[in-house]
Coordinates of C-alpha atoms and ligand atoms in Angstrom, one line a residue:
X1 CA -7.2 13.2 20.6
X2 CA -8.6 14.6 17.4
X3 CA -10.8 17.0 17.0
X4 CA -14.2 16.7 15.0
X5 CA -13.6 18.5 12.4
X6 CA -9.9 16.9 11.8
X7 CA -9.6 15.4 8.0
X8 CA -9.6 11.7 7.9
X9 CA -8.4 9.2 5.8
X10 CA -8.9 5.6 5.4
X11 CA -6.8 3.4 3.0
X12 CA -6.6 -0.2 3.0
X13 CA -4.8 -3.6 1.6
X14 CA -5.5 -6.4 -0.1
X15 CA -6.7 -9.0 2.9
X16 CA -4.4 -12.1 2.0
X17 CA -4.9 -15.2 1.6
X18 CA -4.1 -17.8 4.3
X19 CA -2.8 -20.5 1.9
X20 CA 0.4 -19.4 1.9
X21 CA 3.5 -17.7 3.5
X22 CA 3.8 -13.5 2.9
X23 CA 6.5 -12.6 0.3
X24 CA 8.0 -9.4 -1.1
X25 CA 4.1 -9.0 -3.0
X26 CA 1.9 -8.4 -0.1
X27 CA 5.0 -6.5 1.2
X28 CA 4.8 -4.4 -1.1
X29 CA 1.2 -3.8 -1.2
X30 CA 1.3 -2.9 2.6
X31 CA 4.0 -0.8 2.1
X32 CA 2.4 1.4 -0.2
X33 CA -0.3 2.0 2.3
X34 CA 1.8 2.3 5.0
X35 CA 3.6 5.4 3.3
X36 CA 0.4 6.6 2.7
X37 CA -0.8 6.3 5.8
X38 CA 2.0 7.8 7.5
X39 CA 2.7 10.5 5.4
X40 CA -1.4 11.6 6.1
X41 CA -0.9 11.2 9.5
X42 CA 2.1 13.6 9.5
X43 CA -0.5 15.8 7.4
X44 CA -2.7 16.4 10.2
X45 CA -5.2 13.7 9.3
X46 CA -6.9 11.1 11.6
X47 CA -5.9 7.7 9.8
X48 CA -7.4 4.6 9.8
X49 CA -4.8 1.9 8.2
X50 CA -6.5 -2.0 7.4
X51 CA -4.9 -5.1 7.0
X52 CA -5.6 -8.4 7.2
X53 CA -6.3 -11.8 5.8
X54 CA -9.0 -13.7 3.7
X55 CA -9.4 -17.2 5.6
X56 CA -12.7 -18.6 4.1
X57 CA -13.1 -20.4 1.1
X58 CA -12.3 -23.4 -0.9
X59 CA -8.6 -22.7 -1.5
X60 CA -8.1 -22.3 1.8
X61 CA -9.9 -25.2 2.8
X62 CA -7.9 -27.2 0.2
X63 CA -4.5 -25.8 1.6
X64 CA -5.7 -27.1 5.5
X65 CA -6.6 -30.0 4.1
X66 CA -3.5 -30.7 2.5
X67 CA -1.2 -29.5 5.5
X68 CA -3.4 -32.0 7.8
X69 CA -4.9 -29.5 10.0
X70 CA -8.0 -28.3 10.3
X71 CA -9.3 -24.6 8.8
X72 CA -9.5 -22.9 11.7
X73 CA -5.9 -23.9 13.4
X74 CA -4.7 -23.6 10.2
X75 CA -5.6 -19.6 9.4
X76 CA -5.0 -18.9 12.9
X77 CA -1.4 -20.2 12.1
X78 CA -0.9 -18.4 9.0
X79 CA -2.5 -15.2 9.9
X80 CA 0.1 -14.9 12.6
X81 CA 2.8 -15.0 9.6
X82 CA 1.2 -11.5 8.3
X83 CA 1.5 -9.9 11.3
X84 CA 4.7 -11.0 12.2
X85 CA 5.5 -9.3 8.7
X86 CA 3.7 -6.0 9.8
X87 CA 6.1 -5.9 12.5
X88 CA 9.1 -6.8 10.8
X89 CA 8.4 -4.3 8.2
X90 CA 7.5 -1.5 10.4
X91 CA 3.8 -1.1 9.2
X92 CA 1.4 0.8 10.9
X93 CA -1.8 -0.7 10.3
X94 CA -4.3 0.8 13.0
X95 CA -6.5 -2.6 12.7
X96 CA -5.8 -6.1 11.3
X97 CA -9.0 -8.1 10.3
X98 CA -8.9 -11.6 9.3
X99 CA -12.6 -12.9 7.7
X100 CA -12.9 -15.5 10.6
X101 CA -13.9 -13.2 13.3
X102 CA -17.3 -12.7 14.7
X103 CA -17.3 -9.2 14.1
X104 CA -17.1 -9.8 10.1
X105 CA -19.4 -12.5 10.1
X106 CA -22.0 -10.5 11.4
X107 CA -20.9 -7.3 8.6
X108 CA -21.1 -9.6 6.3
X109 CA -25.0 -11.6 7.1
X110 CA -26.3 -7.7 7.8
X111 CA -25.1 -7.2 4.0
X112 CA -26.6 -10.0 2.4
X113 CA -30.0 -9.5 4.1
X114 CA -29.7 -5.7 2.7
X115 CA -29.2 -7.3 -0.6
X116 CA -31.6 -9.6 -0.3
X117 CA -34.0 -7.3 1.1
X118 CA -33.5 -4.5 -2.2
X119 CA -34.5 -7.7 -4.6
X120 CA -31.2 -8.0 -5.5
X121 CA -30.4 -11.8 -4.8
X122 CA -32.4 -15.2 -5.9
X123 CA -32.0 -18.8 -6.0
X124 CA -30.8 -21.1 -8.8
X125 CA -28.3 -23.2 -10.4
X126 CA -24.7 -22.5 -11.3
X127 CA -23.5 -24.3 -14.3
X128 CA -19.9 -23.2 -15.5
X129 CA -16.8 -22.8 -14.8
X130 CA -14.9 -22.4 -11.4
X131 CA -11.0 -21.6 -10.5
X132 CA -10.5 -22.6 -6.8
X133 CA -6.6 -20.6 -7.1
X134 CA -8.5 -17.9 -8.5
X135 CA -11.7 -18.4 -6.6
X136 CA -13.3 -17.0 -9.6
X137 CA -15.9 -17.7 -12.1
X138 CA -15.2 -17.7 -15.5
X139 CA -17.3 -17.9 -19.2
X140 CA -16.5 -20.8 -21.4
X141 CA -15.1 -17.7 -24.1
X142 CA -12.8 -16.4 -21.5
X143 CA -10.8 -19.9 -21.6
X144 CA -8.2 -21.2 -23.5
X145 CA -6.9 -25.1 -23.8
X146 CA -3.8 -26.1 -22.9
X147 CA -2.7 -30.1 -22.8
X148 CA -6.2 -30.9 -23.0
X149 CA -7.1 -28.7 -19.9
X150 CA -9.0 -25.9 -19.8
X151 CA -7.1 -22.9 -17.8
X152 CA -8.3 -19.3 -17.0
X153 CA -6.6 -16.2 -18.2
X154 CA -4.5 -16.2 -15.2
X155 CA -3.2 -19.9 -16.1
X156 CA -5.2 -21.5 -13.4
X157 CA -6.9 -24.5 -13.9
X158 CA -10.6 -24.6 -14.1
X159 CA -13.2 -27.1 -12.9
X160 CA -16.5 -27.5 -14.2
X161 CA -19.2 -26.7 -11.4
X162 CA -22.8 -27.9 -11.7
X163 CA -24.8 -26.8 -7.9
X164 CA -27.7 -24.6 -6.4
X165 CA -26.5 -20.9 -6.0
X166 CA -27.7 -17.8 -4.9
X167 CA -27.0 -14.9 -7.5
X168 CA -26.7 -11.7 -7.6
X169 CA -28.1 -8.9 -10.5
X170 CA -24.7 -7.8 -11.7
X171 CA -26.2 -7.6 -14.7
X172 CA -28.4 -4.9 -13.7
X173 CA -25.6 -2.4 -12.8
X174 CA -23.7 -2.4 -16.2
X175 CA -24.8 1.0 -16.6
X176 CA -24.6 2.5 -13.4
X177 CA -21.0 1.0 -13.2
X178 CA -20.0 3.1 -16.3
X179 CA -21.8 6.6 -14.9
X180 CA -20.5 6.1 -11.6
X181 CA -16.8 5.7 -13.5
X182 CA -17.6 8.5 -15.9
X183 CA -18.6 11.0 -12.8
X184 CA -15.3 9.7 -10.6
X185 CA -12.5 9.9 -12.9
X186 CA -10.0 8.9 -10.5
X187 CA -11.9 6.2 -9.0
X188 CA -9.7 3.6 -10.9
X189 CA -6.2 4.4 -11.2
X190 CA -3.9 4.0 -13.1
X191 CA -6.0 5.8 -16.2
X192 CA -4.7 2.6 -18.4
X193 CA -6.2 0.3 -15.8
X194 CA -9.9 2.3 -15.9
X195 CA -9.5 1.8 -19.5
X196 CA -9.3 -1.7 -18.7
X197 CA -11.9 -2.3 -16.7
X198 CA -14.3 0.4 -18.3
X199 CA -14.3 -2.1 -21.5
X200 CA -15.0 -5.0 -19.4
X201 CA -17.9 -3.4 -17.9
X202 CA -19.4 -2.2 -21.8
X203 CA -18.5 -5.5 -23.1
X204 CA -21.7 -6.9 -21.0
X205 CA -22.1 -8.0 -17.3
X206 CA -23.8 -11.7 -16.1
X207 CA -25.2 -12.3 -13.0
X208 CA -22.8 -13.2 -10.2
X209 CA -22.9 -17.0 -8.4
X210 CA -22.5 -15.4 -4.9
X211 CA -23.1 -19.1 -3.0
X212 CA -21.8 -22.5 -2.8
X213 CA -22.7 -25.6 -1.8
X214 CA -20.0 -28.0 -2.1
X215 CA -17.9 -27.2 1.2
X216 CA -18.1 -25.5 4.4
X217 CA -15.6 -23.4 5.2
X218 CA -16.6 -19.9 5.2
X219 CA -20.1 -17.5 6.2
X220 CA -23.5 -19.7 6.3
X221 CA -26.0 -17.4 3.8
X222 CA -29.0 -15.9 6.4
X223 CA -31.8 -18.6 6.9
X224 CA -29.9 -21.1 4.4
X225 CA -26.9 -22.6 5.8
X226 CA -26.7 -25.1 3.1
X227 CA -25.1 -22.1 1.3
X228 CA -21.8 -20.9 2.3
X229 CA -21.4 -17.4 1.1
X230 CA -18.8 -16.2 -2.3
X231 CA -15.6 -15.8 -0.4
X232 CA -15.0 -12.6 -2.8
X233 CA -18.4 -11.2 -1.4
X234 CA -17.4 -12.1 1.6
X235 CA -13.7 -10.6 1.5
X236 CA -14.9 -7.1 -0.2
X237 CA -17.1 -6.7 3.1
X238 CA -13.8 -6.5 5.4
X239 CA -13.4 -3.0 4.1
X240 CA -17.1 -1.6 5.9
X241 CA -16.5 -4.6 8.7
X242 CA -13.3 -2.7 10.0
X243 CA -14.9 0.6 10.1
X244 CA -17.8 -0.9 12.3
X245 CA -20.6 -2.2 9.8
X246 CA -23.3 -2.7 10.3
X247 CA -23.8 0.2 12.5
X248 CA -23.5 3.3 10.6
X249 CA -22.4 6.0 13.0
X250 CA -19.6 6.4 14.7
X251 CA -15.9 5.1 12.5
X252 CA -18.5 4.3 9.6
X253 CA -19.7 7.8 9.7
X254 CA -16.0 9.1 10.1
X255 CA -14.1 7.3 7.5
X256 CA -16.5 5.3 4.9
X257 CA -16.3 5.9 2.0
X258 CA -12.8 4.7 2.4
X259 CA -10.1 6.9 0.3
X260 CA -8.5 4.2 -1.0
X261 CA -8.4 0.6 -1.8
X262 CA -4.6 -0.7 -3.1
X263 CA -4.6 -3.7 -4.6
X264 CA -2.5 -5.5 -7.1
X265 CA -3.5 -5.5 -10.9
X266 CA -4.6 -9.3 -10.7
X267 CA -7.7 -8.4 -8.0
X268 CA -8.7 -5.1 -9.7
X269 CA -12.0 -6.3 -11.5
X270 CA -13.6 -7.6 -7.9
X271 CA -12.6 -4.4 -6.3
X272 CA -13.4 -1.7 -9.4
X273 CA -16.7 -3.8 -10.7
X274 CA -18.4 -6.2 -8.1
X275 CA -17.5 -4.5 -5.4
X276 CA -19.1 -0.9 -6.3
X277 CA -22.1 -2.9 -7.7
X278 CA -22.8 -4.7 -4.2
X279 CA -22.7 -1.6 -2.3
X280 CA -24.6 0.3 -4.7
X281 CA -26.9 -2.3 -4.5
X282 CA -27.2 -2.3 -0.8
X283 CA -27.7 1.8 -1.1
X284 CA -23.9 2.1 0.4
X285 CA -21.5 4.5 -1.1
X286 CA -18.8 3.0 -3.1
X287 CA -15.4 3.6 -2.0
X288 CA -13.7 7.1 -3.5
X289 CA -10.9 5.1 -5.2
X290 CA -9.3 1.7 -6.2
X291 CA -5.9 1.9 -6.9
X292 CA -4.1 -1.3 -9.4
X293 CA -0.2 -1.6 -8.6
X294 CA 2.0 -3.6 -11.1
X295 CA 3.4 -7.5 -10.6
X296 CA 7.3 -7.9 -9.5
X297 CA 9.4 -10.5 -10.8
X298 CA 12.8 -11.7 -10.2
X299 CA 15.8 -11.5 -11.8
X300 CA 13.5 -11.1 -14.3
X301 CA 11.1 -14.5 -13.7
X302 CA 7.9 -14.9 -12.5
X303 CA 7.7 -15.4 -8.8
X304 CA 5.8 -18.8 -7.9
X305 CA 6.5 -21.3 -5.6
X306 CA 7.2 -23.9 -7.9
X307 CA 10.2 -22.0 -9.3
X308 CA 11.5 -21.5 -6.3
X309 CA 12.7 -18.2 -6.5
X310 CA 10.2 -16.5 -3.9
X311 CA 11.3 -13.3 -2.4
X312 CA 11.0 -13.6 1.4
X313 CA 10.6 -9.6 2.6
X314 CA 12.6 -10.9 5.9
X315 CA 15.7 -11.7 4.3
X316 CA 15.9 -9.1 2.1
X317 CA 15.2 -6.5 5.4
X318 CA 18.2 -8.8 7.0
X319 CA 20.7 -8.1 4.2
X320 CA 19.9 -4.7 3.0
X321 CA 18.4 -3.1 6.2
X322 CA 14.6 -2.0 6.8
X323 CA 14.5 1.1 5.6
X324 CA 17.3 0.8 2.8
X325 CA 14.3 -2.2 1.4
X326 CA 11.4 -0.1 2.0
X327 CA 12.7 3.1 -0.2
X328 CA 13.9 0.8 -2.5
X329 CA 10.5 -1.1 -3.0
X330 CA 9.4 2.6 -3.7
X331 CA 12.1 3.7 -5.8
X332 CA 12.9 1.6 -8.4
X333 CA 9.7 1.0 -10.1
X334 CA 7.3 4.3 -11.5
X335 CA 4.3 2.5 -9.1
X336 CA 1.3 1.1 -11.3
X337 CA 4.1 -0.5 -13.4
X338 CA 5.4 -3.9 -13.7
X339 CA 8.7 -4.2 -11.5
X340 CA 12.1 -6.5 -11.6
X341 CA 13.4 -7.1 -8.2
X342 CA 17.9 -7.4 -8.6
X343 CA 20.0 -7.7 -6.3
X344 CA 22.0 -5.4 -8.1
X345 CA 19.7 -2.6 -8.8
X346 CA 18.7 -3.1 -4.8
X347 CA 23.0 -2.1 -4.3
X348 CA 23.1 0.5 -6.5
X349 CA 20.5 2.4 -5.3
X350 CA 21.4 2.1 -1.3
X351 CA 25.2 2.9 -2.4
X352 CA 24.3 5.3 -5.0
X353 CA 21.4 7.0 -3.2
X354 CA 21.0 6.6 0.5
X355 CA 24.4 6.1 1.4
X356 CA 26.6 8.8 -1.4
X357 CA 24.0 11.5 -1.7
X358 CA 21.9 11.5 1.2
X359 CA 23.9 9.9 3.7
X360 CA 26.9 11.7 3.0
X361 CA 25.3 14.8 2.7
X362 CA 23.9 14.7 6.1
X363 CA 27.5 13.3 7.5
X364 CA 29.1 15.8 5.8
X365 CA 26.9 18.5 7.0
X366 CA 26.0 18.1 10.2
X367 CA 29.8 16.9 11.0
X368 CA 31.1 20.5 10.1
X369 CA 28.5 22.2 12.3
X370 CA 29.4 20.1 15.0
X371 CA 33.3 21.2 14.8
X372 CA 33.2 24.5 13.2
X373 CA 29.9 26.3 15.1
X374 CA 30.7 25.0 18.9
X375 CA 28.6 22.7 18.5
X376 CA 25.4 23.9 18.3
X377 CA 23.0 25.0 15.1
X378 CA 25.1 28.1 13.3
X379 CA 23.3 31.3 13.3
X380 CA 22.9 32.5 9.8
X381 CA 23.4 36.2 8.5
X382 CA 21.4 37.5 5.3
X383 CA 20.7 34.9 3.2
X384 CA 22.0 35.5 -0.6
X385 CA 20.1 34.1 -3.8
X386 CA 22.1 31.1 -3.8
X387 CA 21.0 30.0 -0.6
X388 CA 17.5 31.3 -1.1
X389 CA 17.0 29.2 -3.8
X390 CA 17.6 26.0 -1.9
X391 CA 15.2 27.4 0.7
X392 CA 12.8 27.6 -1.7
X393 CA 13.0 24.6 -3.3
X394 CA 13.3 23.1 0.0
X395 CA 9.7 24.3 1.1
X396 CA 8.4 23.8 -2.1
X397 CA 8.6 20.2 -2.0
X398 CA 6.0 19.8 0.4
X399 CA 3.0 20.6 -2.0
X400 CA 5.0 18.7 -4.9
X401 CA 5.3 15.9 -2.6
X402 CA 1.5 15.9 -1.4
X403 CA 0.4 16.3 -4.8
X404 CA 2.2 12.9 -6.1
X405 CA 1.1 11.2 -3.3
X406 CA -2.5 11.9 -3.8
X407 CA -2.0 10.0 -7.0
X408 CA 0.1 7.5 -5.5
X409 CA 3.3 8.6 -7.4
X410 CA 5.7 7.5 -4.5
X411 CA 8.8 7.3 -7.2
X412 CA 8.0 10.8 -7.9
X413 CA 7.7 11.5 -4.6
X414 CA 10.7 10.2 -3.8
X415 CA 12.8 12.0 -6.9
X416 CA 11.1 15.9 -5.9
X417 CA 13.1 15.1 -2.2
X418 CA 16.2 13.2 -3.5
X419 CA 16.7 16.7 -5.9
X420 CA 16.7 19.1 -3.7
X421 CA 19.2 16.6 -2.0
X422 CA 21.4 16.5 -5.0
X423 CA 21.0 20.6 -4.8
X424 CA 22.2 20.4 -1.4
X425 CA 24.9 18.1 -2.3
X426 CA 26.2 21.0 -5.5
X427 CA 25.8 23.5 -3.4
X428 CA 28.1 22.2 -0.5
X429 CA 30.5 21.7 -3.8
X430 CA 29.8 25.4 -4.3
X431 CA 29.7 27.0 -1.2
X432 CA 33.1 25.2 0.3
X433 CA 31.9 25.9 3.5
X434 CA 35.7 24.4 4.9
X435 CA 37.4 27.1 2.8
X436 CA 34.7 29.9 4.6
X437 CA 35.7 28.9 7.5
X438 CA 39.2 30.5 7.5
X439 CA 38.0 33.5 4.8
X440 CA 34.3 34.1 6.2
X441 CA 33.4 32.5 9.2
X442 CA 29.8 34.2 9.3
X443 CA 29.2 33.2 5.9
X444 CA 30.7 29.6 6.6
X445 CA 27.3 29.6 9.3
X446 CA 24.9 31.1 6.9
X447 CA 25.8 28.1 4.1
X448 CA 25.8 25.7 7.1
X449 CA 22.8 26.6 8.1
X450 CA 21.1 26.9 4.7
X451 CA 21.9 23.6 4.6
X452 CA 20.7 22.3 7.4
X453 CA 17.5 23.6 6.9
X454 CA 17.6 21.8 3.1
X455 CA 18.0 18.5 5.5
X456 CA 15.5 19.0 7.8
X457 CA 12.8 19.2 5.4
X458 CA 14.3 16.3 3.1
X459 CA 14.5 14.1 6.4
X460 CA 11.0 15.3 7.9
X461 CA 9.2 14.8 4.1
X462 CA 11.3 11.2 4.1
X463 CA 9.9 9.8 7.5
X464 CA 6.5 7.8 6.0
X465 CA 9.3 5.7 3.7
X466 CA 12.1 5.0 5.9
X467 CA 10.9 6.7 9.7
X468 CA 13.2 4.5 11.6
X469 CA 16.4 6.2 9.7
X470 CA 14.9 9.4 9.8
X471 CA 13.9 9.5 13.1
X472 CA 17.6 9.2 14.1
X473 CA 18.5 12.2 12.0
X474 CA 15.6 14.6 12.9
X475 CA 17.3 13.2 16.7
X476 CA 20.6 14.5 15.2
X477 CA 19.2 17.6 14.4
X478 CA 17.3 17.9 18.6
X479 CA 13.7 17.8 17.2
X480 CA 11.0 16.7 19.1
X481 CA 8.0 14.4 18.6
X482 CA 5.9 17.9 17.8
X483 CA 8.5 19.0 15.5
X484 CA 8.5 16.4 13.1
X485 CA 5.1 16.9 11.2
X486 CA 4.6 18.8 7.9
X487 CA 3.1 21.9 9.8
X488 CA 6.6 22.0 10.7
X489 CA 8.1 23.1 6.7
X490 CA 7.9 26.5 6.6
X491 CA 10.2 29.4 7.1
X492 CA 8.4 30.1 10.5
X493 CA 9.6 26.9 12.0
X494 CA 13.0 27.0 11.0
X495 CA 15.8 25.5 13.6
X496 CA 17.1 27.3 16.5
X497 CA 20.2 29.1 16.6
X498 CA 22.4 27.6 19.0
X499 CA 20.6 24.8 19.8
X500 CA 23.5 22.2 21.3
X501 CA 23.7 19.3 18.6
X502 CA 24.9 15.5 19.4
X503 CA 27.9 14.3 17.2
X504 CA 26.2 13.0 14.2
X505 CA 26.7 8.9 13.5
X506 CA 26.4 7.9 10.1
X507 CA 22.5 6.6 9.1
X508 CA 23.6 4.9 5.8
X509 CA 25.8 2.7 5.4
X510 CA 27.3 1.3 2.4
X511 CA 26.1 -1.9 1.2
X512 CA 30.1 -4.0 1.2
X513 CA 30.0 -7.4 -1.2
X514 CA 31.3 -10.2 1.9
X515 CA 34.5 -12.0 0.7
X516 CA 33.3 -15.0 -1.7
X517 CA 29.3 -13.4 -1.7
X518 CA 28.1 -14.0 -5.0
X519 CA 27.2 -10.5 -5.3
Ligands
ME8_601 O1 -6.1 -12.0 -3.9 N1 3.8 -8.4 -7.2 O2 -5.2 -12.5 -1.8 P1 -3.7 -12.8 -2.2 C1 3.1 -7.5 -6.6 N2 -7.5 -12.7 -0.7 N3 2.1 -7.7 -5.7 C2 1.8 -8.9 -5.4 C3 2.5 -10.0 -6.0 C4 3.6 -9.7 -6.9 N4 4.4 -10.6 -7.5 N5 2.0 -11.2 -5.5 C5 1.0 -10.8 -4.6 C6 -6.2 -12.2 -2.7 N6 0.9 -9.5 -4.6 C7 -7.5 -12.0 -2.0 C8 -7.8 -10.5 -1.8 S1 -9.3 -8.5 -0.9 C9 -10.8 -8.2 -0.5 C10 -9.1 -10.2 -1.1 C11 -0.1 -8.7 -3.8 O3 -3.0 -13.4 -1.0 C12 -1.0 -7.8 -4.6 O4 -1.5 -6.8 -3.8 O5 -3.6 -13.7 -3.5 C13 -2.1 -8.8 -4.9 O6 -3.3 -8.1 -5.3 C14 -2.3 -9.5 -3.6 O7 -0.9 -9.6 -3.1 C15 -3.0 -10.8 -3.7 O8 -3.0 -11.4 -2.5

C-alpha cells in the first residue's frame, strides 16, 4: 500500500503499431522505461508503467486487409505478440492499452468534445498530401521526387488526398508551443533534439486534418460518424486514457502530468508539438517531458523488413541470455544516439563486462568468504583509507546514479556502477586477501568484507537492468525482499556479521563461440 503522500512517477512507451511483428526497436524503447520504472520503484516511488499498441488506422487496416483477416481479429492477434515480448523481456509494465478498447474510445470522444467545445475544431476540406506508413500529413515543400514518385522525408511514399476533414487550430499555438518550451527546458530531451523541434515550431505551424473519411477503422468523431478520428489524435490520448481520463480524480489526479514520454526520434514531432497543443487546447497539462532515443541498425544497415536483416529481441535473449541483452541494449550506445547492433560488440561486452569484471569479481569474492570466514559474512575490524575509499565511492553512486537517470543517461549509469566494480576488482589485486589469510586473518575479513559491501551496492543499484541476475546474487549475499531497495545504501544498513552464506554459483557466464558458429 502506499501512502498519500508517496512520490509517483508515470513514464510511458511508444503504443506500437499492430502491422507488424515487435523487433529489437520497440524492445528497446520498453526497455528504457522499464529500467526507469524499476529503478523509481526501488526509489520509493509509486509507479505507473504504460504500454501498449496503436490498432486504428489506415495502415493497419491495409495490413488486415492484406493478411485476409478482418481489423479486429487481426490487432487482437498482433497485440498478443507485444505482450508475449513484455514477458519475454521481463518488463514490468503496470498496464498495457491497446487503442481498441472501450475505455479509450470513450478518453478519446470526451477529448474531442473538449476541443470542440473550446472552438478549437471546424469542418472542411483536406487537400494534400497523405503517408499511410507514416500516417502523416505532409506540405508539398517537405517532399522530394524520386522515380517519378513523390516520397516524404522518411522515404515513404505519399498519396494525394482530396476529402471533408475536421481540423484543428495548430496554428494558433505556434507561440504558446515556444513559451511553454522556453519555460520547461527539459521538456524535450536530448537538448539537440529541442533544437530540432523548437525550429520546426518558429518556422510556422498549419492547421491539423484531425479526420478522415475514406475508411473505417478507428474512433467515429462525436455526432459525425462519417468521420473517423486522426489515428495520431487518437494514439496521443492513450497516455490520459491509462491514467483514467476522462474522470479527473483519482490515478489522473495522482500521476498526470506524466514524467515522461520515451519515444524514438522518428515520432518526436507528434509527441513534443501536437501533442502539447491538443492538451493545451483542451485546458489539460502537457506532459513534464518527452524524451527522443536514437535509431539502431545492423551490422551497420538499416533494419527493414525488406532487407531482411530484422533483429528478433527473442533470439537474441535465446543466445546471449536476458539480462546479458538487456545491459547490453543499455550499454553500448550513449542513449539519444544512433546505435549499431554486432554480434561482436554484444560478446565482448558480456565476456569483457559481466562475465571478467563483475562476474568474476563476485565469484571471486564471495567464494573466499565462503571458505576462509566459516561461512558466513566476515566481521570487519577498523576500516583503513584504502578500504574507506571504496566505501565511499560505493555509497556515492547512488546520487550519481539517480542523477543520470533523471536525464535518462543509462550508459552513464551503468559506467558510475561498473567503476566502482573495476575498484573493487584493483583492490582485490591490492589487498591479496589469500595472502592475509595466513599473515592477518582479521585483516583478510576486513578487505573481505569491504568488499562485499562494494557488491552489495553495485548488485542492489544493478537490479532495474538485469533484476533476474541480480536477484540471485543479492540471494547469494541472504537479503530479503525489504533489503533490496535504495533506502538500503548507506552505512547504516550494511550486512550482518556472521550471517550464514550459500556457496555462491557463478551468475555470468562466458559467452563460448559453438564449434563451426560463424561467430
Ligand atoms: O510510431 N531503433 O508505432 P511504431 C530504435 N504507433 N527504436 C525503434 C526502431 C529502431 N530501429 N524501430 C522502432 C508508432 N523503434 C506509433 C506510435 S504513440 C502515441 C504512437 C521504436 O510501431 C521507437 O520507439 O512504428 C519508435 O518511436 C517506435 O518503435 C515506433 O513504433
Amino acid at each position: 500500500m502506499s501512502s498519500p503522500d508517496q512520490k509517483t512517477y508515470y513514464v510511458t512507451t511508444p503504443i506500437y503499431y499492430v502491422n507488424d511483428s515487435p523487433h529489437i526497436g520497440h524492445a528497446y524503447t520498453t526497455l528504457a522505461c522499464d529500467v526507469l520504472a524499476r529503478f523509481k520503484r526501488l526509489d520509493g516511488y509509486r509507479v505507473k508503467f504504460l504500454t501498449g499498441t496503436d490498432e486504428h488506422g489506415q495502415k493497419v487496416e491495409k495490413a488486415a486487409e492484406a493478411a485476409g483477416v478482418d481489423p479486429q481479429s487481426f490487432t487482437d492477434e498482433v497485440s498478443q505478440r507485444f505482450r508475449t515480448l513484455a514477458a519475454t523481456m521481463n518488463f514490468s509494465n503496470d498496464d498495457f492499452i491497446r487503442t481498441t478498447e472501450e475505455r479509450h474510445k470513450r478518453a478519446v470522444q470526451d477529448l474531442w468534445v473538449r476541443l470542440q467545445e473550446r472552438g478549437h475544431i471546424y469542418l472542411e476540406s483536406y487537400d494534400g498530401w497523405y503517408s499511410v506508413r507514416d500516417e502523416a500529413f505532409y506540405g508539398e515543400g517537405e517532399l522530394v521526387e524520386k522515380d517519378g514518385q513523390k516520397i516524404a522525408p522518411t522515404g515513404a511514399p505519399v498519396e494525394w488526398v482530396k476529402e471533408p476533414s475536421y481540423f484543428f487550430d495548430l496554428s494558433k499555438w505556434q507561440e504558446p508551443l515556444l513559451r511553454f518550451y522556453e519555460e520547461n527546458p527539459n521538456f524535450i530531451l536530448p537538448d539537440s533534439r529541442r533544437n530540432e523541434v523548437i525550429s520546426f515550431v518558429k518556422g510556422g505551424l498549419r492547421d491539423l486534418s484531425i479526420s478522415r473519411t475514406s475508411f473505417k477503422w478507428g474512433v467515429p468523431v462525436p455526432g459525425d460518424d462519417a468521420h473517423i478520428m486522426y489515428v495520431w489524435l487518437d494514439a496521443l490520448t492513450n497516455y490520459i486514457t491509462a491514467a483514467g481520463y476522462p474522470n479527473q480524480d483519482g490515478d489522473y489526479a495522482d500521476f498526470w502530468p506524466a514524467d515522461l514520454h520515451m519515444v524514438g526520434k522518428d515520432i518526436l514531432r507528434f509527441h513534443a508539438v501536437y501533442w502539447p497543443a491538443f492538451l493545451m487546447a483542451a485546458d489539460l497539462e502537457p506532459p513534464k517531458r518527452v524524451f527522443a532515443h536514437g535509431w539502431w541498425t545492423n551490422e551497420g544497415e538499416k533494419i527493414s523488413k525488406s532487407l531482411g536483416n530484422v533483429i528478433d529481441p527473442v533470439s537474441l535473449v535465446e543466445t546471449y541470455g536476458l539480462d546479458q541483452t538487456r545491459y547490453f541494449l543499455l550499454r553500448e550506445v550513449p542513449f539519444g544516439n544512433d546505435g549499431d547492433f554486432s554480434h561482436q560488440a554484444m560478446i565482448n561486452r558480456m565476456n569483457s563486462e559481466l562475465a571478467n569484471d563483475l562476474g568474476n569479481l563476485c565469484q571471486r569474492v564471495l567464494s573466499m568468504v565462503v571458505k576462509n570466514c566459516d561461512g558466513a559474512v566476515p566481521t570487519p575490524g577498523a576500516f583503513e583509507p584504502s578500504d574507506q575509499a571504496l566505501l565511499d565511492k560505493a555509497h556515492a553512486m547512488l546520487p550519481a546514479v539517480r542523477a543520470h537517470l533523471d536525464v535518462q543517461a543509462f550508459h552513464k549509469m551503468l559506467e558510475t556502477v561498473f567503476e566502482v566494480v573495476g575498484d573493487a576488482n584493483r583492490y582485490v589485486d591490492e589487498m591479496a586477501p589469500w595472502a592475509l589469510r595466513k599473515t592477518d586473518p582479521a585483516r583478510m575479513e576486513t578487505v573481505l568484507y569491504t568488499l562485499a559491501e562494494a557488491i552489495r551496492h553495485a548488485v542492489i543499484l544493478l537490479q532495474p537492468v538485469m533484476p533476474d541476475t541480480t536477484a540471485k546474487l543479492l540471494d547469494q549475499l541472504v537479503l530479503g525482499p525489504d533489503e533490496r531497495g535504495f533506502d538500503r545504501l548507506n552505512p547504516a544498513c550494511r550486512l550482518t556479521p556472521g550471517t550464514p552464506l550459500p556457496k555462491p554459483e557463478g551468475a555470468f557466464p562466458r559467452w563460448v563461440a559453438e564449434e563451426g558458429a560463424s561467430q
